[in-house]
Coordinates of C-alpha atoms and ligand atoms in Angstrom, one line a residue:
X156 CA 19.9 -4.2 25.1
X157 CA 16.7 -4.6 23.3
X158 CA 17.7 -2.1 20.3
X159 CA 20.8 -4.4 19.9
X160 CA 18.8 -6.8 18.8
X161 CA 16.4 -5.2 16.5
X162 CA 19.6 -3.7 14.3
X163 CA 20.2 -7.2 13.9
X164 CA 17.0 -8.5 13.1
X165 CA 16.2 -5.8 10.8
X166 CA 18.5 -5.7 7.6
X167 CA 18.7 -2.3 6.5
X168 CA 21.1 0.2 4.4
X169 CA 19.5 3.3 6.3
X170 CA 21.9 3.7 9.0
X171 CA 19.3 2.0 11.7
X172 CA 22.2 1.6 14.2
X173 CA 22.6 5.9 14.0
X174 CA 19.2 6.8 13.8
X175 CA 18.0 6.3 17.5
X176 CA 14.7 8.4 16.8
X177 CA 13.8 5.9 14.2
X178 CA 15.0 3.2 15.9
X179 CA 12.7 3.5 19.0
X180 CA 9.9 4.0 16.3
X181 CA 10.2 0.8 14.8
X182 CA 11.1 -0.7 18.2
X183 CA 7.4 0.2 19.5
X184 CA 6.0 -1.1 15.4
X185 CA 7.8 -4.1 15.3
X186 CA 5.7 -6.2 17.6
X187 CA 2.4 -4.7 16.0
X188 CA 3.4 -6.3 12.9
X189 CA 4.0 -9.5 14.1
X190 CA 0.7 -9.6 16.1
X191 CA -0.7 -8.3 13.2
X192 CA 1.4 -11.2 10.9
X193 CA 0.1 -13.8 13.4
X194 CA -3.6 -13.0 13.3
X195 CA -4.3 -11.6 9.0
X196 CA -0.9 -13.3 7.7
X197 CA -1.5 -16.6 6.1
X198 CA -3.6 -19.4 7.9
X199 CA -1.2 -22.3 9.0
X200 CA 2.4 -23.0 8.2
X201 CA 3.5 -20.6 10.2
X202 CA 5.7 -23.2 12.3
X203 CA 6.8 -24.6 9.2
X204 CA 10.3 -24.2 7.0
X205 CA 10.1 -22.4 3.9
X206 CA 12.4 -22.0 1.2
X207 CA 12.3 -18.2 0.9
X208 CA 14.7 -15.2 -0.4
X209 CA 15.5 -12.7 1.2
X210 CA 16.9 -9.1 0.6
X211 CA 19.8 -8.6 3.2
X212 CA 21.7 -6.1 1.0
X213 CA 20.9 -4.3 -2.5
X214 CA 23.7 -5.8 -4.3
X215 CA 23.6 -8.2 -6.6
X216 CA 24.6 -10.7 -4.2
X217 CA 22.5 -9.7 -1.3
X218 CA 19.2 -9.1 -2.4
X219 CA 18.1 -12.6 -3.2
X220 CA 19.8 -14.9 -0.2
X221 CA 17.9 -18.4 -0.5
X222 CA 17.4 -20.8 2.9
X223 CA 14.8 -22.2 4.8
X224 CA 13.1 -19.6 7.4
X225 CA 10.0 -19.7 9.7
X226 CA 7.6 -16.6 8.3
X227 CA 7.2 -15.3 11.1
X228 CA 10.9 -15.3 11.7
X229 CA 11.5 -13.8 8.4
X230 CA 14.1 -10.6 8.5
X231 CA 11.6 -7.9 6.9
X232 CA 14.2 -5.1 6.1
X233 CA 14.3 -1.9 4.5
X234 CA 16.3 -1.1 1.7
X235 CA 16.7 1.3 -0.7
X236 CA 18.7 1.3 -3.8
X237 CA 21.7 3.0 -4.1
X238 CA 21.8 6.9 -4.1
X239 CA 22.4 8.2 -7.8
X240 CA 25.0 11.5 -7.3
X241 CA 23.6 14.7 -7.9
X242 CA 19.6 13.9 -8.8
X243 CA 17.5 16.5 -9.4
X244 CA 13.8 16.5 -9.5
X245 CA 13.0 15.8 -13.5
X246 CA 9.6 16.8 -13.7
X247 CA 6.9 19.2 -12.7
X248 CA 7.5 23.2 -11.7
X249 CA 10.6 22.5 -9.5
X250 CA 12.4 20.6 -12.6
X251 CA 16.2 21.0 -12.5
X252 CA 16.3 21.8 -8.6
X253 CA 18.0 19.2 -6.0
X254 CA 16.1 15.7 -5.5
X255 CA 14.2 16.8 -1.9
X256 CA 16.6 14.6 0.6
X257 CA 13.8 15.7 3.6
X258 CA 10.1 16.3 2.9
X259 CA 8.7 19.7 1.5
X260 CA 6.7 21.3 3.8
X261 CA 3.8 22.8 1.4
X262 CA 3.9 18.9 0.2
X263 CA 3.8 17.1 3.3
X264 CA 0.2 16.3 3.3
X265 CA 0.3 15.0 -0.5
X266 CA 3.2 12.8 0.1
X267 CA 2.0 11.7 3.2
X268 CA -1.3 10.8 1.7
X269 CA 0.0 9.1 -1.3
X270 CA 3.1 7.0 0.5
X271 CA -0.3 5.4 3.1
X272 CA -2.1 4.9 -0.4
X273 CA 1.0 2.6 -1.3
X274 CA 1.6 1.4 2.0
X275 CA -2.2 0.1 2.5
X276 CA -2.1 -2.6 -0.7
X277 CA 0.6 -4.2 1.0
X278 CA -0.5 -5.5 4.2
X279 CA -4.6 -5.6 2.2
X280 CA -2.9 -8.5 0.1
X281 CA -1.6 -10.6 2.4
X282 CA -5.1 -10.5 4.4
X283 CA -6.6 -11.2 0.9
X284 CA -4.5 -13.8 0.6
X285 CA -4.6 -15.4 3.6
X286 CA -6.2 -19.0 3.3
X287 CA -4.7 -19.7 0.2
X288 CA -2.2 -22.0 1.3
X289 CA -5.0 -24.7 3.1
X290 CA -5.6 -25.6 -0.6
X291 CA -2.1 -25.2 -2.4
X292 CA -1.8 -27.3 -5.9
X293 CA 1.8 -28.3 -5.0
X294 CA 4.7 -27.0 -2.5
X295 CA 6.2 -24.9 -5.4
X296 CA 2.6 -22.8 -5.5
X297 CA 2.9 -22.7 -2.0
X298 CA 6.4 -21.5 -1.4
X299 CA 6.1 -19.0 -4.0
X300 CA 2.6 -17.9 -2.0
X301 CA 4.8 -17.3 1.6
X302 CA 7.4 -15.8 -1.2
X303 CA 5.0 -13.2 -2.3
X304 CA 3.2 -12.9 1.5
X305 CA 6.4 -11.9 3.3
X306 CA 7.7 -9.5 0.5
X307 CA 4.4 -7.8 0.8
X308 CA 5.2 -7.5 4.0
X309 CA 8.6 -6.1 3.5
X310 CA 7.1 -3.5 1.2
X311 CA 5.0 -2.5 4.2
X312 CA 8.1 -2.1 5.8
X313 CA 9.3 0.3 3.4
X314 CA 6.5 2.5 3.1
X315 CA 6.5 2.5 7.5
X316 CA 10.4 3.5 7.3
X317 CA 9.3 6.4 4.9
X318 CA 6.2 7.3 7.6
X319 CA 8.6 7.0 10.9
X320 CA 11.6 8.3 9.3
X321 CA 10.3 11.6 7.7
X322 CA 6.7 12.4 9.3
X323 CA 7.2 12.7 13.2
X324 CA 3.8 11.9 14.7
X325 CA 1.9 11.6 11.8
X326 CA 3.8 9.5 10.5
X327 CA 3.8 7.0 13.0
X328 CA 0.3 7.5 14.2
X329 CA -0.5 6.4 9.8
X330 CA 1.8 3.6 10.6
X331 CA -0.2 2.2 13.1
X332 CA -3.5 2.7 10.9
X333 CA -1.9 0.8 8.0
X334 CA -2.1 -2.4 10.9
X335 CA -5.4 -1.5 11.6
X336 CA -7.6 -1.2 8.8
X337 CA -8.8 -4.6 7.2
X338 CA -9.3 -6.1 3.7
X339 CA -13.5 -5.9 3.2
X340 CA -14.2 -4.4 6.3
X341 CA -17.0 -3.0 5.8
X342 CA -16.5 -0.5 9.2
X343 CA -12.4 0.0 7.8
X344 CA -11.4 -1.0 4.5
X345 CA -8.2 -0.8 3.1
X346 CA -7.9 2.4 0.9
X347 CA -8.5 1.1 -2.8
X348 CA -11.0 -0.7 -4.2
X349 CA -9.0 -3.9 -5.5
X350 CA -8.0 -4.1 -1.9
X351 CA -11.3 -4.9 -0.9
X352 CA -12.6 -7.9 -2.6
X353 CA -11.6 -11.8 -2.3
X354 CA -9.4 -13.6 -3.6
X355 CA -11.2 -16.9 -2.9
X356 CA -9.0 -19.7 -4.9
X357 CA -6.1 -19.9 -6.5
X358 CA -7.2 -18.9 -9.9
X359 CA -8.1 -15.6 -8.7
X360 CA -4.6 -15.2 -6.8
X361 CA -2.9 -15.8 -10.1
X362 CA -4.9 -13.4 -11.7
X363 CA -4.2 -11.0 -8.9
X364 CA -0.5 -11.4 -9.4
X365 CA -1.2 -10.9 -12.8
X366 CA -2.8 -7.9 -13.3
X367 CA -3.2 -6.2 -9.6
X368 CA 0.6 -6.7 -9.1
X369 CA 1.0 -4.8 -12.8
X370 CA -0.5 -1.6 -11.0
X371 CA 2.1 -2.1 -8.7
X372 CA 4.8 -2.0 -11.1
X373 CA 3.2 1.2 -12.4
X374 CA 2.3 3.0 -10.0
X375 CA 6.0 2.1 -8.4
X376 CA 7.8 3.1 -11.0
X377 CA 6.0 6.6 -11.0
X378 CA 6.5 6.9 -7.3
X379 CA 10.5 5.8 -8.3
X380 CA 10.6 9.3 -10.2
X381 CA 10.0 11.2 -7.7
X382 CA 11.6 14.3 -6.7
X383 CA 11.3 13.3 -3.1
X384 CA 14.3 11.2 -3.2
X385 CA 13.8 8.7 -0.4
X386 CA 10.8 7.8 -2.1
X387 CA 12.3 7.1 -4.8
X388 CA 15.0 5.1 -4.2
X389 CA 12.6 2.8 -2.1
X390 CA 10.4 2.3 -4.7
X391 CA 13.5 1.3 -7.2
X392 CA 14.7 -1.4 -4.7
X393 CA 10.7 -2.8 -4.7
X394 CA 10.6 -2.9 -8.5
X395 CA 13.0 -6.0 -8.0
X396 CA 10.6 -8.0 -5.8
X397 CA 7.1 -6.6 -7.8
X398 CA 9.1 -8.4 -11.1
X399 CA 8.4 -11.7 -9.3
X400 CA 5.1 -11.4 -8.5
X401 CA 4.0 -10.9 -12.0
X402 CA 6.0 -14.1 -13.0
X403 CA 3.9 -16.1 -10.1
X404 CA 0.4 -14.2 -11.9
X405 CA 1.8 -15.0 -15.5
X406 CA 3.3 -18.2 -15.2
X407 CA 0.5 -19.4 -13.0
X408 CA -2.2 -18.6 -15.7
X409 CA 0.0 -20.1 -18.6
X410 CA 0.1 -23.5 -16.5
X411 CA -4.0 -23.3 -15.7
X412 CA -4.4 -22.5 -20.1
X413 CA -1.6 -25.5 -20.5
X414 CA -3.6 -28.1 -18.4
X415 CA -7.2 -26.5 -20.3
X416 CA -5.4 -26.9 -23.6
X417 CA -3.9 -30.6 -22.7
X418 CA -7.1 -32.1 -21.5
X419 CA -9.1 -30.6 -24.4
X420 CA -6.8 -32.7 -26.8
X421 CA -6.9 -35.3 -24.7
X422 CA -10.9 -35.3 -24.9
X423 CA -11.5 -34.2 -27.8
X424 CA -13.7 -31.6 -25.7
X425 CA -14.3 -27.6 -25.0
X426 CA -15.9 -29.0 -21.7
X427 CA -13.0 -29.8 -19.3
X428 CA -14.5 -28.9 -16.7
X429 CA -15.8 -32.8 -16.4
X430 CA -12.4 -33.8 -16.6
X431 CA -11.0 -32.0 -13.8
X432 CA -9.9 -28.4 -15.9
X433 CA -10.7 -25.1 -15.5
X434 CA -12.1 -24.7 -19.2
X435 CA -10.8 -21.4 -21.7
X436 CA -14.0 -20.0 -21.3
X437 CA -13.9 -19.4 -17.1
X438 CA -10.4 -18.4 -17.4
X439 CA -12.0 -15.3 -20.1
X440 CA -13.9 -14.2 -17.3
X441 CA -11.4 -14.2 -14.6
X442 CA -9.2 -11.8 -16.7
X443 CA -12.0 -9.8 -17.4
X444 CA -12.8 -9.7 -13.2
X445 CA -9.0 -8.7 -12.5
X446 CA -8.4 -6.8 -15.8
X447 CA -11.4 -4.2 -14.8
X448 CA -10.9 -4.0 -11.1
X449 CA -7.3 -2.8 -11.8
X450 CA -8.2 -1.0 -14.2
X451 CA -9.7 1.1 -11.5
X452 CA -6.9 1.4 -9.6
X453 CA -5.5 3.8 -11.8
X454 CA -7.8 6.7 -10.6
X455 CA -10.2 8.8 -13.1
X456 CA -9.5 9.7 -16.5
X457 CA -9.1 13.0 -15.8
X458 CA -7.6 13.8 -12.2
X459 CA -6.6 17.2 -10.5
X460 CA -5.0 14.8 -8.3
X461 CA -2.7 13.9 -11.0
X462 CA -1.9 16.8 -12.2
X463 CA -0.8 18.3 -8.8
X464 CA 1.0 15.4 -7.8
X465 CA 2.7 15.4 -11.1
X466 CA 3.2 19.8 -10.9
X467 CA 4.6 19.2 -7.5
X468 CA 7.4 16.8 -8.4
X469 CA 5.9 13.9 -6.4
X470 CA 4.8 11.3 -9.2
X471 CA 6.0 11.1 -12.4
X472 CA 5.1 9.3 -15.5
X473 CA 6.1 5.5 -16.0
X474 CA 10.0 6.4 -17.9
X475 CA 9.6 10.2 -17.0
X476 CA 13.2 10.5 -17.3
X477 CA 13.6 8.4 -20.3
X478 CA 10.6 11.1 -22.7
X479 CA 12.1 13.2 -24.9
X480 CA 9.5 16.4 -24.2
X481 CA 9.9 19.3 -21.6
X482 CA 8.4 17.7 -18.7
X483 CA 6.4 20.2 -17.6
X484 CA 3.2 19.2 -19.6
X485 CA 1.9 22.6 -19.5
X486 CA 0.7 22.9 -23.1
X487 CA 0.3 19.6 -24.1
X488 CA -2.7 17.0 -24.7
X489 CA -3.2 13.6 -24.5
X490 CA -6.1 11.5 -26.3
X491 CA -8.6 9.9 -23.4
X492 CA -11.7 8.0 -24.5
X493 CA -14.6 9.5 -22.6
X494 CA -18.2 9.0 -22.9
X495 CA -19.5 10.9 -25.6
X496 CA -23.4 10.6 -25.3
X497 CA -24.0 6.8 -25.9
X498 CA -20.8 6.3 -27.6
X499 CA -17.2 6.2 -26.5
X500 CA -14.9 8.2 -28.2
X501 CA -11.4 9.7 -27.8
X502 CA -10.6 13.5 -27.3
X503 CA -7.7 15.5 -26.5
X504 CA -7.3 16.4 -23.2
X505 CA -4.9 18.9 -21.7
X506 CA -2.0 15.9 -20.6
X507 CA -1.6 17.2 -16.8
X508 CA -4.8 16.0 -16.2
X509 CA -4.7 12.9 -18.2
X510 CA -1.8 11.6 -16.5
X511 CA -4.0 8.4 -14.6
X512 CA -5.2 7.5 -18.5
X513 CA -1.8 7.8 -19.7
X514 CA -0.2 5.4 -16.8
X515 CA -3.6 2.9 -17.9
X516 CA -2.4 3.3 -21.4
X517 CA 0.9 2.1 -20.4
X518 CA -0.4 -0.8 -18.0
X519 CA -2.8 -2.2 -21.1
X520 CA -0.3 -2.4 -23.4
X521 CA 1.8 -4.3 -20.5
X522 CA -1.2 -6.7 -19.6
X523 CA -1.6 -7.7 -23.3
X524 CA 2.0 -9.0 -23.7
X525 CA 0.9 -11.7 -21.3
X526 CA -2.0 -12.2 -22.8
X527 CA -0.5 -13.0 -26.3
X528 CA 1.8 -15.7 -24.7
X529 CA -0.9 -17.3 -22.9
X530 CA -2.4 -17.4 -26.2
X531 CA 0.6 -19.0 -27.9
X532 CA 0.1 -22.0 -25.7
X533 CA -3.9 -22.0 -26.9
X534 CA -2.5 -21.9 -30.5
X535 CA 0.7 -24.6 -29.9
X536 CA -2.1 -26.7 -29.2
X537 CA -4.2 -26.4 -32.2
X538 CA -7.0 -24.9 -30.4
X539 CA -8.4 -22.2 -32.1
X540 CA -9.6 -19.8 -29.2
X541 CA -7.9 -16.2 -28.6
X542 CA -8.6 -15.1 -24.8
X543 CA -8.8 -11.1 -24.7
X544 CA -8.5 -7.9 -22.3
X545 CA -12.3 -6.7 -21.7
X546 CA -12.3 -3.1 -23.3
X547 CA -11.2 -0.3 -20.5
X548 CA -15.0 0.9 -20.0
X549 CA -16.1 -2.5 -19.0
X550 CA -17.1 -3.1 -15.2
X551 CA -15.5 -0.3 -14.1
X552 CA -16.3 1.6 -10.7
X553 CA -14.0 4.1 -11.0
X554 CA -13.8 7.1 -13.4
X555 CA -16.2 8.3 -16.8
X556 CA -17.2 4.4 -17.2
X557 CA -18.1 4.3 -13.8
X558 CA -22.0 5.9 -14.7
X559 CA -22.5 3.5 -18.1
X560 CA -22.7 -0.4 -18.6
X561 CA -20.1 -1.2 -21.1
X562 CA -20.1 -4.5 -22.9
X563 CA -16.5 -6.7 -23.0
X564 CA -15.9 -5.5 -26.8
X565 CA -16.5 -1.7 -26.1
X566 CA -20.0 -0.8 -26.3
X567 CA -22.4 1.1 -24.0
X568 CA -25.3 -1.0 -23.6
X569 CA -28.4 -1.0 -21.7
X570 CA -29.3 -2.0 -18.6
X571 CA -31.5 -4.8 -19.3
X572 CA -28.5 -6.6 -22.4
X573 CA -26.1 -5.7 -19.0
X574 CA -28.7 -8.2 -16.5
X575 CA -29.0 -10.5 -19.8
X576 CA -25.4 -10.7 -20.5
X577 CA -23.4 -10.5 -17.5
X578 CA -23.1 -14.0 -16.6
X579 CA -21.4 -15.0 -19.4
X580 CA -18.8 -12.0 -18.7
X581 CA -18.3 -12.1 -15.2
X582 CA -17.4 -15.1 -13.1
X583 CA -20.9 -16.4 -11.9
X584 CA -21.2 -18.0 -8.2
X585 CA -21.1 -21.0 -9.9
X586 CA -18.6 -21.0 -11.4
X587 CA -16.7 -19.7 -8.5
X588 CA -18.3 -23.0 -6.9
X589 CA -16.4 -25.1 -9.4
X590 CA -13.4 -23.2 -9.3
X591 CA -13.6 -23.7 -5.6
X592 CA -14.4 -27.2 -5.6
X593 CA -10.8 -28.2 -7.5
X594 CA -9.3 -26.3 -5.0
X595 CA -8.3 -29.8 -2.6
X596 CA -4.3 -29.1 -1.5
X597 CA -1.8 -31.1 -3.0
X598 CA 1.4 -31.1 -0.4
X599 CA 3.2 -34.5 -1.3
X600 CA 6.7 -33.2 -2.3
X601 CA 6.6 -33.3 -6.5
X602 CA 3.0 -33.5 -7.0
X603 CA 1.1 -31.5 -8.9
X604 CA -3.1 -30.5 -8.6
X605 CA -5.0 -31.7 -11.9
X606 CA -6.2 -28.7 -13.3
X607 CA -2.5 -26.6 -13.5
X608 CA 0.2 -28.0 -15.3
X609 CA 3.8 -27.8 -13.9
X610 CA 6.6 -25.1 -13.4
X611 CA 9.0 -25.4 -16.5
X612 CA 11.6 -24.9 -13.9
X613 CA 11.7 -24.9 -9.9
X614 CA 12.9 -21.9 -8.0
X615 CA 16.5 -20.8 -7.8
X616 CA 17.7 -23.6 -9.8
X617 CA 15.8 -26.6 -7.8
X618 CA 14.2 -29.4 -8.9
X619 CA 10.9 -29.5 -9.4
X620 CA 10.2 -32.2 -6.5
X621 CA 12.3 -30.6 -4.2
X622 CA 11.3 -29.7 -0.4
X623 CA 9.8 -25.9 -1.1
X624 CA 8.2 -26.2 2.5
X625 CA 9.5 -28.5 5.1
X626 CA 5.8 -29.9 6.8
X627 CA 8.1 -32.7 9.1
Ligands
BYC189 N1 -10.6 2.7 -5.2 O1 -8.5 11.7 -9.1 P1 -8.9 10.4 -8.7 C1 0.4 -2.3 -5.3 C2 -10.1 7.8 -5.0 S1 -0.9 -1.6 -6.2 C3 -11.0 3.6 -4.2 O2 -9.8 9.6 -9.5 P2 -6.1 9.9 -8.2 C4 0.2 -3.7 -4.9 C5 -8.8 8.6 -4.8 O3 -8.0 8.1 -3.7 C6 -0.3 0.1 -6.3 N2 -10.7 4.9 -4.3 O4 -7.6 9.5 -8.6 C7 -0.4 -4.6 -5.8 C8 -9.4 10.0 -4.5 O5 -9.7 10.1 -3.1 P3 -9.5 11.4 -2.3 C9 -0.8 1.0 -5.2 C10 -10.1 5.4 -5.4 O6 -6.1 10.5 -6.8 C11 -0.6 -5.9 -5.4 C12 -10.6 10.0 -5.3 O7 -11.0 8.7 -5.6 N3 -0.2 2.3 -5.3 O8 1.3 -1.7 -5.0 O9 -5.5 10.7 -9.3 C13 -0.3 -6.4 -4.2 C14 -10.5 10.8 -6.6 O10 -9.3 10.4 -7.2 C15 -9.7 4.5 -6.4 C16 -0.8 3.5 -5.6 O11 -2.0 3.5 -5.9 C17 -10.0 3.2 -6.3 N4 -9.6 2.3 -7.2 O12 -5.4 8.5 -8.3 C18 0.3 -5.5 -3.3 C19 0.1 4.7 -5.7 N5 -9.2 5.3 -7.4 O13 -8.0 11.6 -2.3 C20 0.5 -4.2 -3.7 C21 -0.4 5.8 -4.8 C22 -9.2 6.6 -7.0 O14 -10.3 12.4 -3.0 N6 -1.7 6.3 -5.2 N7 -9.8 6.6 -5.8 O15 -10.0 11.0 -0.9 C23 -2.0 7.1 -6.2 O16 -1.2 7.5 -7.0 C24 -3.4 7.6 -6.3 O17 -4.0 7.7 -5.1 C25 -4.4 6.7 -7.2 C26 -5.7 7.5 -7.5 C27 -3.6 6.3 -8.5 C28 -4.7 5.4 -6.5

């Protein structure tokens, strides 16, 4: 029997086996996904042996099982982490009642609506994604690209288990729709901006981990307080997986300033681009890309949405559960810098509202960390350049910034110092070009591309020349 199969090829802690309703649901998405995987999952390899993890239980041993798998073989599952006795919803008006096991009806449009939000980045990175791997600087970048690819994929997954398991039709029909709309489709885009733009070379898919997979994390570990307990519990399990995406973005980065730094000593230079490095000055404007369209994915300053999705027990703050206040929010504030004729300046705002800024607070302060490391391997090098986040108002799309031009240091400019000065804060087409133009593959096992410097350590204890992807 068909279904016999599927229980087998889809590791799960949901009770698949007893579930026949979802079962068949998954049944009928399950090919979908693959015809979706073969046609906007990555470009080549797909015949190929990868050295991949994979969750087949949430327990310490289970959820990271190393071997070599064919991705389109891969055993997408769906997990969630185990149930905590006796949770209660911990923020909002229905504070103190029973964690929702089933979805509240005056709700169900709001969750819905927020679970496809999730869902759609998933499926929109790996199409963003998806001819990265024709121009890999080594077999580790390229193993930990499939890595990130088919986990993306497995948070699809979870978000579709959420849809099919708790929405009836809807649910499934937004399923389908989550396989249907396309990265930068100009007739259907994925949902969120971010989603929507390229990520051309591997600088930018570093960056991308960096600071798009940060929003993740955030916007995760809201979702992870919810009241709506299924939700929640998914979005714990995900957390694990989202923590190695940000070390791909980090680490990645740190190699490309390493390699910079190295050939800049080596040259006695700031130019390395002649010497085959991408010099300090492109990576600044990289971060400052990626930092600002993040930055947008946070939603306005001051959002309705947030506070209802917050009043309703749906999304909490990062730590909800860990804040010493009441939880309810009713009476407090929270500072947000705002426009403020042509100035910027922070007021108080009632804190319901300013829940979006206060996640972007949290996320900032997150990004910088990074920042400051990548900056300790400028300084270990004698080299006395500090690379910085753009102020929040620059570049943004979304939100109070969205109306003004706002320079990298945080001030509202004109539009003609914006045309003048742009180029030297944005990545320019040429210097995409040269970015593009290091971009030849490097696949002999233990090589490395010029312009990145290696791993410090290979993946799950292996040596840096080992075999990440099998090409016999
Ligand atoms: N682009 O009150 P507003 C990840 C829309 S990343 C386009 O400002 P709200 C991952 C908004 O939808 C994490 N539209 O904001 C990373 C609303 O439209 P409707 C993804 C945008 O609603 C890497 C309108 O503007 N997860 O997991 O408070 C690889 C006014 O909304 C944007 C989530 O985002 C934008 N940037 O907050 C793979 C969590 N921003 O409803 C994966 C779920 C806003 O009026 N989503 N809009 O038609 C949410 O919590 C919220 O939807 C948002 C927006 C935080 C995104």
């Amino acid at each position: 029997m068909a279904s016999i199969d599927y229980i087998e090829r889809i590791p799960n802690n949901v009770n698949l086996a007893e579930n026949r309703r979802l079962l068949r649901a998954l049944e009928d998405w399950q090919p979908k996904f693959l015809e979706w995987w073969r046609d906007m999952g990555p470009d080549g390899y797909q015949a190929k042996e990868v050295y991949l993890r994979t969750a087949v239980s949430v327990d310490a041993r289970g959820w990271a099982q190393f071997g070599y798998v064919k991705m389109p073989e891969y055993r997408w599952g769906i997990f969630l982490a185990e149930p905590e006795p006796g949770r209660q919803v911990n923020f909002g008006d229905h504070l103190g009642q029973p964690a929702w096991q089933e979805v509240p009806g005056e709700y169900r449009g709001t969750l819905r609506r927020l679970i496809v939000t999730q869902g759609d980045t998933e499926p929109a990175s790996v199409e963003q994604q998806r001819h990265l791997g024709r121009t890999c600087p080594s077999l580790y970048d390229l193993r930990n690209l499939f890595q990130v690819n088919v986990e993306e994929g497995r948070h699809l997954w979870a978000m579709v288990y959420l849809l099919d398991a708790h929405f009836g039709r809807d649910g499934r029909e937004e399923s389908e729709a989550l396989l249907q709309r396309r990265s930068g489709d100009r007739d259907k885009p994925r949902i969120l901006g971010a989603f929507n733009e390229k990520t051309p070379d591997w600088l930018s898919f570093y960056m991308f981990c960096y600071f798009t997979d940060r929003d993740g994390k955030y916007q995760l570990a809201s979702l992870a307080e919810s009241g709506f307990d299924p939700l929640s519990r998914t979005c714990r399990f995900m957390l694990t997986e989202e923590a190695h995406h940000m070390f791909v973005g980090e680490t990645g980065v740190g190699r490309i300033v390493q390699r910079a730094c190295e050939l800049m000593r080596q040259h006695r230079t700031d130019d390395v681009r002649k010497h085959g490095g991408i010099d300090l000055r492109t990576i600044q404007k990289y971060i400052n890309f990626h930092s600002s369209v993040s930055l947008d994915l946070f939603g306005s300053e001051v959002s309705t949405n947030a506070a209802n999705f917050y009043t309703m027990g749906l999304k909490g703050r990062f730590e909800e559960t860990k804040k010493k206040d009441d939880h309810r929010l009713k009476d407090e504030t929270y500072p947000v810098a705002e426009l403020d004729g042509e100035r910027i300046a922070t007021h108080l705002e009632p804190a319901l509202v300013s829940l979006n800024e206060r996640l972007r607070d949290d996320y900032i302060a997150d990004c910088q960390r990074g920042l400051n490391r990548w900056n300790e391997i400028i300084k270990s090098h004698g080299i006395d350049f500090t690379l910085t986040l753009p102020h929040r108002g620059f570049h943004r799309a979304i939100g109070a910034f969205a109306e003004v031009k706002v320079s990298p240091d945080g001030r509202v400019i004109s539009e003609a110092e914006w045309d003048a000065k742009h180029r030297g804060w944005l990545p320019t087409e040429e210097d995409a070009a040269f970015v593009g133009s290091l971009m030849q593959p490097v696949i002999e096992r233990g090589k490395m591309a010029g312009w990145i410097a290696p791993p410090a350590r290979g993946i799950n204890g292996q040596a840096a020349d080992f075999e990440y992807v099998r090409l016999g």
